[in-house]
mmCIF file of C-alpha atoms and ligand atoms in Angstrom:
data_model
loop_
_atom_site.group_PDB
_atom_site.id
_atom_site.type_symbol
_atom_site.label_atom_id
_atom_site.label_comp_id
_atom_site.label_asym_id
_atom_site.label_seq_id
_atom_site.Cartn_x
_atom_site.Cartn_y
_atom_site.Cartn_z
ATOM 1 C CA UNK A 1 -5.236 108.326 102.876
ATOM 2 C CA UNK A 2 -3.900 106.811 106.042
ATOM 3 C CA UNK A 3 -0.494 107.182 107.556
ATOM 4 C CA UNK A 4 0.983 106.893 110.989
ATOM 5 C CA UNK A 5 1.017 110.244 112.787
ATOM 6 C CA UNK A 6 4.595 111.404 113.020
ATOM 7 C CA UNK A 7 5.356 112.683 116.513
ATOM 8 C CA UNK A 8 9.147 112.336 116.316
ATOM 9 C CA UNK A 9 11.532 114.863 114.725
ATOM 10 C CA UNK A 10 13.391 112.563 112.312
ATOM 11 C CA UNK A 11 15.703 113.586 109.484
ATOM 12 C CA UNK A 12 16.046 111.347 106.461
ATOM 13 C CA UNK A 13 19.584 110.389 107.471
ATOM 14 C CA UNK A 14 18.392 109.293 110.928
ATOM 15 C CA UNK A 15 15.516 107.410 109.300
ATOM 16 C CA UNK A 16 17.826 105.567 106.896
ATOM 17 C CA UNK A 17 20.133 104.623 109.768
ATOM 18 C CA UNK A 18 17.110 103.230 111.651
ATOM 19 C CA UNK A 19 15.964 101.340 108.538
ATOM 20 C CA UNK A 20 19.392 99.744 108.196
ATOM 21 C CA UNK A 21 18.301 97.127 110.741
ATOM 22 C CA UNK A 22 15.996 95.709 108.042
ATOM 23 C CA UNK A 23 18.955 95.226 105.713
ATOM 24 C CA UNK A 24 21.469 93.075 107.594
ATOM 25 C CA UNK A 25 23.777 93.044 104.579
ATOM 26 C CA UNK A 26 23.653 96.829 104.282
ATOM 27 C CA UNK A 27 26.766 98.608 105.364
ATOM 28 C CA UNK A 28 27.254 102.316 105.963
ATOM 29 C CA UNK A 29 27.895 102.444 102.206
ATOM 30 C CA UNK A 30 24.154 102.395 101.527
ATOM 31 C CA UNK A 31 23.470 105.209 104.014
ATOM 32 C CA UNK A 32 26.277 107.289 102.514
ATOM 33 C CA UNK A 33 24.849 106.679 99.002
ATOM 34 C CA UNK A 34 21.500 108.120 100.110
ATOM 35 C CA UNK A 35 23.201 111.000 101.914
ATOM 36 C CA UNK A 36 24.941 111.991 98.670
ATOM 37 C CA UNK A 37 21.709 111.569 96.693
ATOM 38 C CA UNK A 38 19.741 113.825 99.045
ATOM 39 C CA UNK A 39 22.471 116.458 98.650
ATOM 40 C CA UNK A 40 21.873 116.380 94.881
ATOM 41 C CA UNK A 41 18.115 116.657 95.405
ATOM 42 C CA UNK A 42 18.557 119.688 97.691
ATOM 43 C CA UNK A 43 20.691 121.425 95.060
ATOM 44 C CA UNK A 44 18.172 120.655 92.303
ATOM 45 C CA UNK A 45 15.311 121.870 94.525
ATOM 46 C CA UNK A 46 17.192 125.130 95.159
ATOM 47 C CA UNK A 47 17.592 125.822 91.454
ATOM 48 C CA UNK A 48 14.074 124.713 90.528
ATOM 49 C CA UNK A 49 12.793 127.287 93.041
ATOM 50 C CA UNK A 50 14.852 130.011 91.365
ATOM 51 C CA UNK A 51 14.382 128.756 87.790
ATOM 52 C CA UNK A 52 12.934 131.992 86.463
ATOM 53 C CA UNK A 53 15.597 134.087 88.171
ATOM 54 C CA UNK A 54 18.854 132.474 87.242
ATOM 55 C CA UNK A 55 18.399 132.198 83.499
ATOM 56 C CA UNK A 56 17.926 128.452 83.736
ATOM 57 C CA UNK A 57 14.586 128.325 81.975
ATOM 58 C CA UNK A 58 14.316 127.547 78.323
ATOM 59 C CA UNK A 59 16.140 125.242 76.006
ATOM 60 C CA UNK A 60 19.669 124.136 75.367
ATOM 61 C CA UNK A 61 20.743 123.565 71.783
ATOM 62 C CA UNK A 62 20.961 119.815 72.403
ATOM 63 C CA UNK A 63 18.523 116.923 72.116
ATOM 64 C CA UNK A 64 18.482 113.765 74.243
ATOM 65 C CA UNK A 65 18.413 110.134 73.141
ATOM 66 C CA UNK A 66 14.686 110.406 72.573
ATOM 67 C CA UNK A 67 15.039 113.312 70.167
ATOM 68 C CA UNK A 68 13.550 115.636 72.776
ATOM 69 C CA UNK A 69 15.044 119.103 73.119
ATOM 70 C CA UNK A 70 16.866 119.185 76.451
ATOM 71 C CA UNK A 71 15.854 122.028 78.700
ATOM 72 C CA UNK A 72 18.590 123.758 80.668
ATOM 73 C CA UNK A 73 17.199 122.502 83.977
ATOM 74 C CA UNK A 74 17.207 118.881 82.717
ATOM 75 C CA UNK A 75 20.871 119.168 81.847
ATOM 76 C CA UNK A 76 21.662 120.895 85.134
ATOM 77 C CA UNK A 77 19.868 118.252 87.212
ATOM 78 C CA UNK A 78 21.561 115.446 85.306
ATOM 79 C CA UNK A 79 24.980 116.997 85.924
ATOM 80 C CA UNK A 80 24.277 117.621 89.619
ATOM 81 C CA UNK A 81 23.321 114.003 90.255
ATOM 82 C CA UNK A 82 26.322 112.698 88.339
ATOM 83 C CA UNK A 83 28.768 114.944 90.189
ATOM 84 C CA UNK A 84 27.222 114.163 93.585
ATOM 85 C CA UNK A 85 27.290 110.409 92.996
ATOM 86 C CA UNK A 86 30.363 109.623 90.873
ATOM 87 C CA UNK A 87 33.088 109.751 93.528
ATOM 88 C CA UNK A 88 31.528 108.307 96.726
ATOM 89 C CA UNK A 89 32.618 104.736 96.038
ATOM 90 C CA UNK A 90 29.051 103.382 96.469
ATOM 91 C CA UNK A 91 28.198 102.889 92.790
ATOM 92 C CA UNK A 92 29.597 100.731 89.999
ATOM 93 C CA UNK A 93 27.456 102.250 87.237
ATOM 94 C CA UNK A 94 24.599 104.693 86.596
ATOM 95 C CA UNK A 95 21.969 105.246 83.905
ATOM 96 C CA UNK A 96 19.887 108.330 83.220
ATOM 97 C CA UNK A 97 17.050 109.391 80.936
ATOM 98 C CA UNK A 98 19.406 112.081 79.636
ATOM 99 C CA UNK A 99 22.262 109.699 78.745
ATOM 100 C CA UNK A 100 22.121 107.258 75.828
ATOM 101 C CA UNK A 101 24.165 104.443 77.312
ATOM 102 C CA UNK A 102 25.281 103.422 80.790
ATOM 103 C CA UNK A 103 27.267 106.025 82.754
ATOM 104 C CA UNK A 104 30.599 104.662 83.961
ATOM 105 C CA UNK A 105 32.192 105.777 87.229
ATOM 106 C CA UNK A 106 35.365 107.779 86.380
ATOM 107 C CA UNK A 107 38.446 105.569 86.523
ATOM 108 C CA UNK A 108 40.009 107.611 89.321
ATOM 109 C CA UNK A 109 37.200 106.717 91.727
ATOM 110 C CA UNK A 110 36.543 103.369 93.509
ATOM 111 C CA UNK A 111 33.599 101.231 92.346
ATOM 112 C CA UNK A 112 30.908 100.208 94.837
ATOM 113 C CA UNK A 113 28.217 97.528 94.969
ATOM 114 C CA UNK A 114 25.194 99.615 94.002
ATOM 115 C CA UNK A 115 23.599 100.744 90.743
ATOM 116 C CA UNK A 116 21.714 104.049 90.405
ATOM 117 C CA UNK A 117 19.123 104.737 87.700
ATOM 118 C CA UNK A 118 17.426 108.126 87.529
ATOM 119 C CA UNK A 119 15.242 110.530 85.649
ATOM 120 C CA UNK A 120 16.879 113.795 86.705
ATOM 121 C CA UNK A 121 13.932 116.011 85.942
ATOM 122 C CA UNK A 122 10.604 114.361 85.122
ATOM 123 C CA UNK A 123 7.992 116.663 83.644
ATOM 124 C CA UNK A 124 10.489 119.056 82.129
ATOM 125 C CA UNK A 125 7.853 120.243 79.643
ATOM 126 C CA UNK A 126 6.257 121.921 82.682
ATOM 127 C CA UNK A 127 9.380 123.811 83.785
ATOM 128 C CA UNK A 128 8.541 127.029 81.934
ATOM 129 C CA UNK A 129 5.034 127.268 83.359
ATOM 130 C CA UNK A 130 5.941 126.855 87.032
ATOM 131 C CA UNK A 131 4.185 123.504 87.362
ATOM 132 C CA UNK A 132 5.303 120.654 89.621
ATOM 133 C CA UNK A 133 8.259 118.609 88.328
ATOM 134 C CA UNK A 134 10.291 115.883 89.975
ATOM 135 C CA UNK A 135 13.314 113.587 90.146
ATOM 136 C CA UNK A 136 12.904 109.795 90.171
ATOM 137 C CA UNK A 137 15.544 107.313 91.350
ATOM 138 C CA UNK A 138 15.996 103.551 91.557
ATOM 139 C CA UNK A 139 18.738 101.623 93.397
ATOM 140 C CA UNK A 140 19.916 98.032 92.782
ATOM 141 C CA UNK A 141 22.791 95.885 93.997
ATOM 142 C CA UNK A 142 25.236 94.974 91.258
ATOM 143 C CA UNK A 143 24.959 91.388 89.994
ATOM 144 C CA UNK A 144 28.415 90.413 91.308
ATOM 145 C CA UNK A 145 28.749 92.093 94.729
ATOM 146 C CA UNK A 146 32.355 90.935 95.042
ATOM 147 C CA UNK A 147 33.445 92.736 91.860
ATOM 148 C CA UNK A 148 35.415 95.996 92.085
ATOM 149 C CA UNK A 149 35.332 96.506 88.313
ATOM 150 C CA UNK A 150 33.221 98.841 86.217
ATOM 151 C CA UNK A 151 29.510 98.052 86.250
ATOM 152 C CA UNK A 152 27.919 96.739 83.064
ATOM 153 C CA UNK A 153 24.692 97.086 81.132
ATOM 154 C CA UNK A 154 23.570 93.782 82.708
ATOM 155 C CA UNK A 155 23.845 95.462 86.131
ATOM 156 C CA UNK A 156 21.471 98.143 84.827
ATOM 157 C CA UNK A 157 18.984 95.858 83.022
ATOM 158 C CA UNK A 158 17.551 94.231 86.162
ATOM 159 C CA UNK A 159 13.801 93.652 86.733
ATOM 160 C CA UNK A 160 12.107 96.061 89.117
ATOM 161 C CA UNK A 161 11.423 93.461 91.813
ATOM 162 C CA UNK A 162 15.201 93.426 92.496
ATOM 163 C CA UNK A 163 15.299 97.096 93.466
ATOM 164 C CA UNK A 164 16.905 97.743 96.865
ATOM 165 C CA UNK A 165 15.235 101.140 97.182
ATOM 166 C CA UNK A 166 13.298 103.635 95.093
ATOM 167 C CA UNK A 167 11.818 107.066 95.406
ATOM 168 C CA UNK A 168 11.150 110.472 93.989
ATOM 169 C CA UNK A 169 11.476 114.129 94.860
ATOM 170 C CA UNK A 170 8.456 116.273 94.036
ATOM 171 C CA UNK A 171 9.212 119.991 93.552
ATOM 172 C CA UNK A 172 5.769 121.448 94.228
ATOM 173 C CA UNK A 173 4.459 123.950 96.760
ATOM 174 C CA UNK A 174 6.829 122.104 99.076
ATOM 175 C CA UNK A 175 9.719 119.811 98.187
ATOM 176 C CA UNK A 176 8.842 116.281 99.264
ATOM 177 C CA UNK A 177 10.972 113.152 99.097
ATOM 178 C CA UNK A 178 9.039 109.875 98.918
ATOM 179 C CA UNK A 179 11.162 106.825 99.612
ATOM 180 C CA UNK A 180 10.971 103.090 100.198
ATOM 181 C CA UNK A 181 13.592 100.433 100.846
ATOM 182 C CA UNK A 182 10.988 97.669 100.951
ATOM 183 C CA UNK A 183 9.682 98.440 104.430
ATOM 184 C CA UNK A 184 6.761 100.687 103.513
ATOM 185 C CA UNK A 185 6.639 104.214 102.087
ATOM 186 C CA UNK A 186 7.778 107.265 104.010
ATOM 187 C CA UNK A 187 7.424 110.917 103.006
ATOM 188 C CA UNK A 188 9.923 113.609 103.955
ATOM 189 C CA UNK A 189 9.383 117.329 103.526
ATOM 190 C CA UNK A 190 12.309 119.664 102.926
ATOM 191 C CA UNK A 191 12.735 122.401 105.533
ATOM 192 C CA UNK A 192 15.009 124.944 103.878
ATOM 193 C CA UNK A 193 15.461 126.840 107.144
ATOM 194 C CA UNK A 194 17.491 123.900 108.435
ATOM 195 C CA UNK A 195 18.526 122.461 105.053
ATOM 196 C CA UNK A 196 17.186 118.984 105.734
ATOM 197 C CA UNK A 197 14.363 116.591 104.925
ATOM 198 C CA UNK A 198 12.085 115.827 107.914
ATOM 199 C CA UNK A 199 9.801 112.799 108.176
ATOM 200 C CA UNK A 200 6.185 113.969 107.728
ATOM 201 C CA UNK A 201 4.182 110.919 106.581
ATOM 202 C CA UNK A 202 5.148 107.466 107.867
ATOM 203 C CA UNK A 203 4.149 104.133 106.240
ATOM 204 C CA UNK A 204 1.644 105.621 103.791
ATOM 205 C CA UNK A 205 -1.199 103.236 102.837
ATOM 206 C CA UNK A 206 -3.433 103.751 99.791
ATOM 207 C CA UNK A 207 -7.226 103.289 99.957
ATOM 208 C CA UNK A 208 -8.463 100.118 98.214
ATOM 209 C CA UNK A 209 -10.296 102.311 95.702
ATOM 210 C CA UNK A 210 -10.223 106.034 94.982
ATOM 211 C CA UNK A 211 -12.411 108.570 93.198
ATOM 212 C CA UNK A 212 -9.848 110.169 90.865
ATOM 213 C CA UNK A 213 -8.552 109.000 87.504
ATOM 214 C CA UNK A 214 -5.522 110.510 85.815
ATOM 215 C CA UNK A 215 -4.862 110.105 82.077
ATOM 216 C CA UNK A 216 -4.387 112.330 79.026
ATOM 217 C CA UNK A 217 -7.880 112.025 77.539
ATOM 218 C CA UNK A 218 -6.709 113.933 74.502
ATOM 219 C CA UNK A 219 -5.635 110.544 73.153
ATOM 220 C CA UNK A 220 -9.045 108.883 73.736
ATOM 221 C CA UNK A 221 -9.693 108.121 70.055
ATOM 222 C CA UNK A 222 -6.354 106.251 69.834
ATOM 223 C CA UNK A 223 -7.174 103.842 72.686
ATOM 224 C CA UNK A 224 -8.442 100.228 72.597
ATOM 225 C CA UNK A 225 -12.183 99.635 72.839
ATOM 226 C CA UNK A 226 -11.724 98.055 76.280
ATOM 227 C CA UNK A 227 -10.005 101.150 77.651
ATOM 228 C CA UNK A 228 -12.612 103.453 76.105
ATOM 229 C CA UNK A 229 -15.332 101.414 77.837
ATOM 230 C CA UNK A 230 -13.504 101.734 81.166
ATOM 231 C CA UNK A 231 -13.166 105.520 80.854
ATOM 232 C CA UNK A 232 -16.850 105.799 79.837
ATOM 233 C CA UNK A 233 -17.763 103.632 82.882
ATOM 234 C CA UNK A 234 -15.911 106.034 85.226
ATOM 235 C CA UNK A 235 -18.052 108.919 83.882
ATOM 236 C CA UNK A 236 -21.409 107.281 84.569
ATOM 237 C CA UNK A 237 -23.612 108.490 87.446
ATOM 238 C CA UNK A 238 -23.512 105.861 90.206
ATOM 239 C CA UNK A 239 -23.057 107.274 93.707
ATOM 240 C CA UNK A 240 -22.558 103.867 95.383
ATOM 241 C CA UNK A 241 -19.321 103.418 93.426
ATOM 242 C CA UNK A 242 -18.279 107.091 93.701
ATOM 243 C CA UNK A 243 -18.922 107.681 89.989
ATOM 244 C CA UNK A 244 -18.465 109.895 88.103
ATOM 245 C CA UNK A 245 -14.790 109.940 89.122
ATOM 246 C CA UNK A 246 -12.906 113.235 89.065
ATOM 247 C CA UNK A 247 -10.257 113.723 86.360
ATOM 248 C CA UNK A 248 -6.932 115.194 87.453
ATOM 249 C CA UNK A 249 -3.937 115.284 85.072
ATOM 250 C CA UNK A 250 -0.886 117.486 85.717
ATOM 251 C CA UNK A 251 1.299 116.040 82.949
ATOM 252 C CA UNK A 252 4.191 115.279 85.316
ATOM 253 C CA UNK A 253 4.186 111.597 86.260
ATOM 254 C CA UNK A 254 5.765 112.293 89.673
ATOM 255 C CA UNK A 255 3.027 114.801 90.557
ATOM 256 C CA UNK A 256 0.179 112.628 89.261
ATOM 257 C CA UNK A 257 1.555 109.581 91.078
ATOM 258 C CA UNK A 258 2.110 111.543 94.307
ATOM 259 C CA UNK A 259 -1.542 112.645 94.317
ATOM 260 C CA UNK A 260 -2.593 109.049 93.543
ATOM 261 C CA UNK A 261 -0.412 107.748 96.404
ATOM 262 C CA UNK A 262 -1.898 110.178 98.914
ATOM 263 C CA UNK A 263 -5.545 110.325 97.749
ATOM 264 C CA UNK A 264 -5.954 106.995 95.929
ATOM 265 C CA UNK A 265 -7.394 106.397 92.459
ATOM 266 C CA UNK A 266 -5.610 105.451 89.256
ATOM 267 C CA UNK A 267 -2.897 106.911 86.994
ATOM 268 C CA UNK A 268 -2.658 105.650 83.426
ATOM 269 C CA UNK A 269 -0.333 106.145 80.518
ATOM 270 C CA UNK A 270 -1.694 103.494 78.128
ATOM 271 C CA UNK A 271 -0.499 102.235 74.799
ATOM 272 C CA UNK A 272 -2.324 103.782 71.857
ATOM 273 C CA UNK A 273 -2.436 103.479 68.077
ATOM 274 C CA UNK A 274 0.514 105.908 67.782
ATOM 275 C CA UNK A 275 2.563 104.624 70.782
ATOM 276 C CA UNK A 276 2.156 100.830 71.087
ATOM 277 C CA UNK A 277 4.428 100.794 74.177
ATOM 278 C CA UNK A 278 3.080 103.952 75.787
ATOM 279 C CA UNK A 279 5.440 106.822 76.629
ATOM 280 C CA UNK A 280 6.891 106.287 80.097
ATOM 281 C CA UNK A 281 10.212 104.519 80.589
ATOM 282 C CA UNK A 282 10.422 101.282 82.495
ATOM 283 C CA UNK A 283 13.813 101.484 84.192
ATOM 284 C CA UNK A 284 14.027 104.954 85.691
ATOM 285 C CA UNK A 285 10.351 105.982 85.814
ATOM 286 C CA UNK A 286 7.928 103.047 86.098
ATOM 287 C CA UNK A 287 9.945 100.592 88.198
ATOM 288 C CA UNK A 288 10.695 103.056 91.031
ATOM 289 C CA UNK A 289 7.156 104.474 90.962
ATOM 290 C CA UNK A 290 5.719 100.945 90.905
ATOM 291 C CA UNK A 291 7.795 99.940 93.949
ATOM 292 C CA UNK A 292 6.444 102.951 95.852
ATOM 293 C CA UNK A 293 2.832 102.210 94.855
ATOM 294 C CA UNK A 294 3.082 98.484 95.732
ATOM 295 C CA UNK A 295 4.787 99.233 99.054
ATOM 296 C CA UNK A 296 1.793 101.464 99.886
ATOM 297 C CA UNK A 297 -0.663 98.619 99.128
ATOM 298 C CA UNK A 298 -1.446 99.573 95.516
ATOM 299 C CA UNK A 299 -0.905 97.799 92.198
ATOM 300 C CA UNK A 300 1.153 98.636 89.089
ATOM 301 C CA UNK A 301 0.827 96.742 85.796
ATOM 302 C CA UNK A 302 1.052 97.264 82.052
ATOM 303 C CA UNK A 303 -2.606 96.273 81.928
ATOM 304 C CA UNK A 304 -1.753 92.574 82.046
ATOM 305 C CA UNK A 305 1.619 92.035 83.753
ATOM 306 C CA UNK A 306 3.155 93.394 86.951
ATOM 307 C CA UNK A 307 5.523 96.252 86.075
ATOM 308 C CA UNK A 308 8.160 94.999 88.536
ATOM 309 C CA UNK A 309 8.260 91.586 86.821
ATOM 310 C CA UNK A 310 9.084 92.926 83.350
ATOM 311 C CA UNK A 311 12.554 91.792 82.263
ATOM 312 C CA UNK A 312 14.246 94.844 80.672
ATOM 313 C CA UNK A 313 16.027 94.517 77.337
ATOM 314 C CA UNK A 314 16.913 98.158 76.699
ATOM 315 C CA UNK A 315 17.852 101.050 79.010
ATOM 316 C CA UNK A 316 15.217 103.372 77.551
ATOM 317 C CA UNK A 317 12.443 100.900 76.867
ATOM 318 C CA UNK A 318 8.892 102.104 77.403
ATOM 319 C CA UNK A 319 5.830 100.351 78.829
ATOM 320 C CA UNK A 320 2.138 101.123 79.104
ATOM 321 C CA UNK A 321 1.222 101.670 82.756
ATOM 322 C CA UNK A 322 -1.820 101.505 85.041
ATOM 323 C CA UNK A 323 -0.948 102.159 88.671
ATOM 324 C CA UNK A 324 -2.745 103.202 91.842
ATOM 325 C CA UNK A 325 -5.336 101.791 94.237
ATOM 326 C CA UNK A 326 -5.593 98.001 94.026
ATOM 327 C CA UNK A 327 -9.343 97.974 93.321
ATOM 328 C CA UNK A 328 -9.072 100.569 90.544
ATOM 329 C CA UNK A 329 -6.204 98.827 88.740
ATOM 330 C CA UNK A 330 -7.961 95.452 88.947
ATOM 331 C CA UNK A 331 -11.075 97.104 87.498
ATOM 332 C CA UNK A 332 -9.278 98.563 84.450
ATOM 333 C CA UNK A 333 -7.542 95.201 83.889
ATOM 334 C CA UNK A 334 -10.983 93.575 83.718
ATOM 335 C CA UNK A 335 -12.113 96.033 81.025
ATOM 336 C CA UNK A 336 -8.862 95.574 79.083
ATOM 337 C CA UNK A 337 -9.384 91.798 79.116
ATOM 338 C CA UNK A 338 -12.831 92.137 77.487
ATOM 339 C CA UNK A 339 -12.488 92.067 73.692
HETATM 340 P P1 P6P B 1 1.699 113.700 77.733
HETATM 341 C C1 P6P B 1 6.576 114.426 81.133
HETATM 342 O O1 P6P B 1 7.059 114.910 79.879
HETATM 343 C C2 P6P B 1 6.282 112.942 80.986
HETATM 344 O O2 P6P B 1 7.428 112.247 80.623
HETATM 345 C C3 P6P B 1 5.690 112.393 82.285
HETATM 346 O O3 P6P B 1 6.198 112.996 83.415
HETATM 347 C C4 P6P B 1 4.204 112.655 82.099
HETATM 348 O O4 P6P B 1 3.399 111.754 82.841
HETATM 349 C C5 P6P B 1 4.025 112.460 80.579
HETATM 350 O O5 P6P B 1 5.289 112.752 79.980
HETATM 351 C C6 P6P B 1 2.991 113.397 80.002
HETATM 352 O O6 P6P B 1 2.874 113.042 78.636
HETATM 353 O O7 P6P B 1 1.767 112.913 76.435
HETATM 354 O O8 P6P B 1 0.398 113.476 78.461
HETATM 355 O O9 P6P B 1 2.044 115.160 77.585
#
């Protein structure tokens, strides 16, 4: 992993203000949007840290659009983000993993020129066992920047290459916020003694190839022959190409991607005979994570096509994904292309 040594004490708000120079069209509206979003992330981080103590573990009696039982912390995180973001006047519409359709801004509040998509709590199946979980977010400009009306589904269904910014919060041993607005990837670590995120890794760059692969091998028998051959190749003894690779799989995409960003290697959630489109969602999981990985010099595809080029047709559509170090993703694509 390489990143510029950070010698300056920089909060995320100061950093965003400095970055504004790269976005001549950005107004203070964008900075205020991110200020409100980081407030939501700090509140979620607080309650994740106390999850076992404030009766927030366990299930609600509701299920989400995917038929998954919603855990209390999912619902809480979804509500926190909505309430932090609905009244600032920066957004015209939102969409969330936990909400079936688009989320309109309440009529009493002004509509802004941005769109926010989010997975409020990725990895929720890990909540009850104190394992790293995260929040993922993606920001677009609305299609008609002059409009002051409600945003539409078309504003939400934009391809990932049009994202203005993207990032994730990772609630692990520390709370880190990884963010890009198209000018490289910066990592901020939350200092609860001052209640702010401080810049700790600047302009993170991934190694061309890593030594770690991350996939749920429990599904091996369901995979294509090409993918099976790739996984078998990674396990062979060949020191010159760092094989056998190490397997690491946390089961929270944010955590597995964060390790891949910092150490290199490859994360995969492939299609299989039971899930022809894989499991992870394009709009509010893969697009923001793919922007981060590409901005750090990596690559993110569905095995054949760039994730950020996929034209969405449905808010909750899924896609297979292979993302990480450029050399590793190119290598799996070669195996997938061999019949
Ligand atoms: P599996 C968590 O539930 C999640 O949506 C992602 O964060 C994670 O990468 C994936 O599902 C894990 O899925 O099928 O390996 O348990």
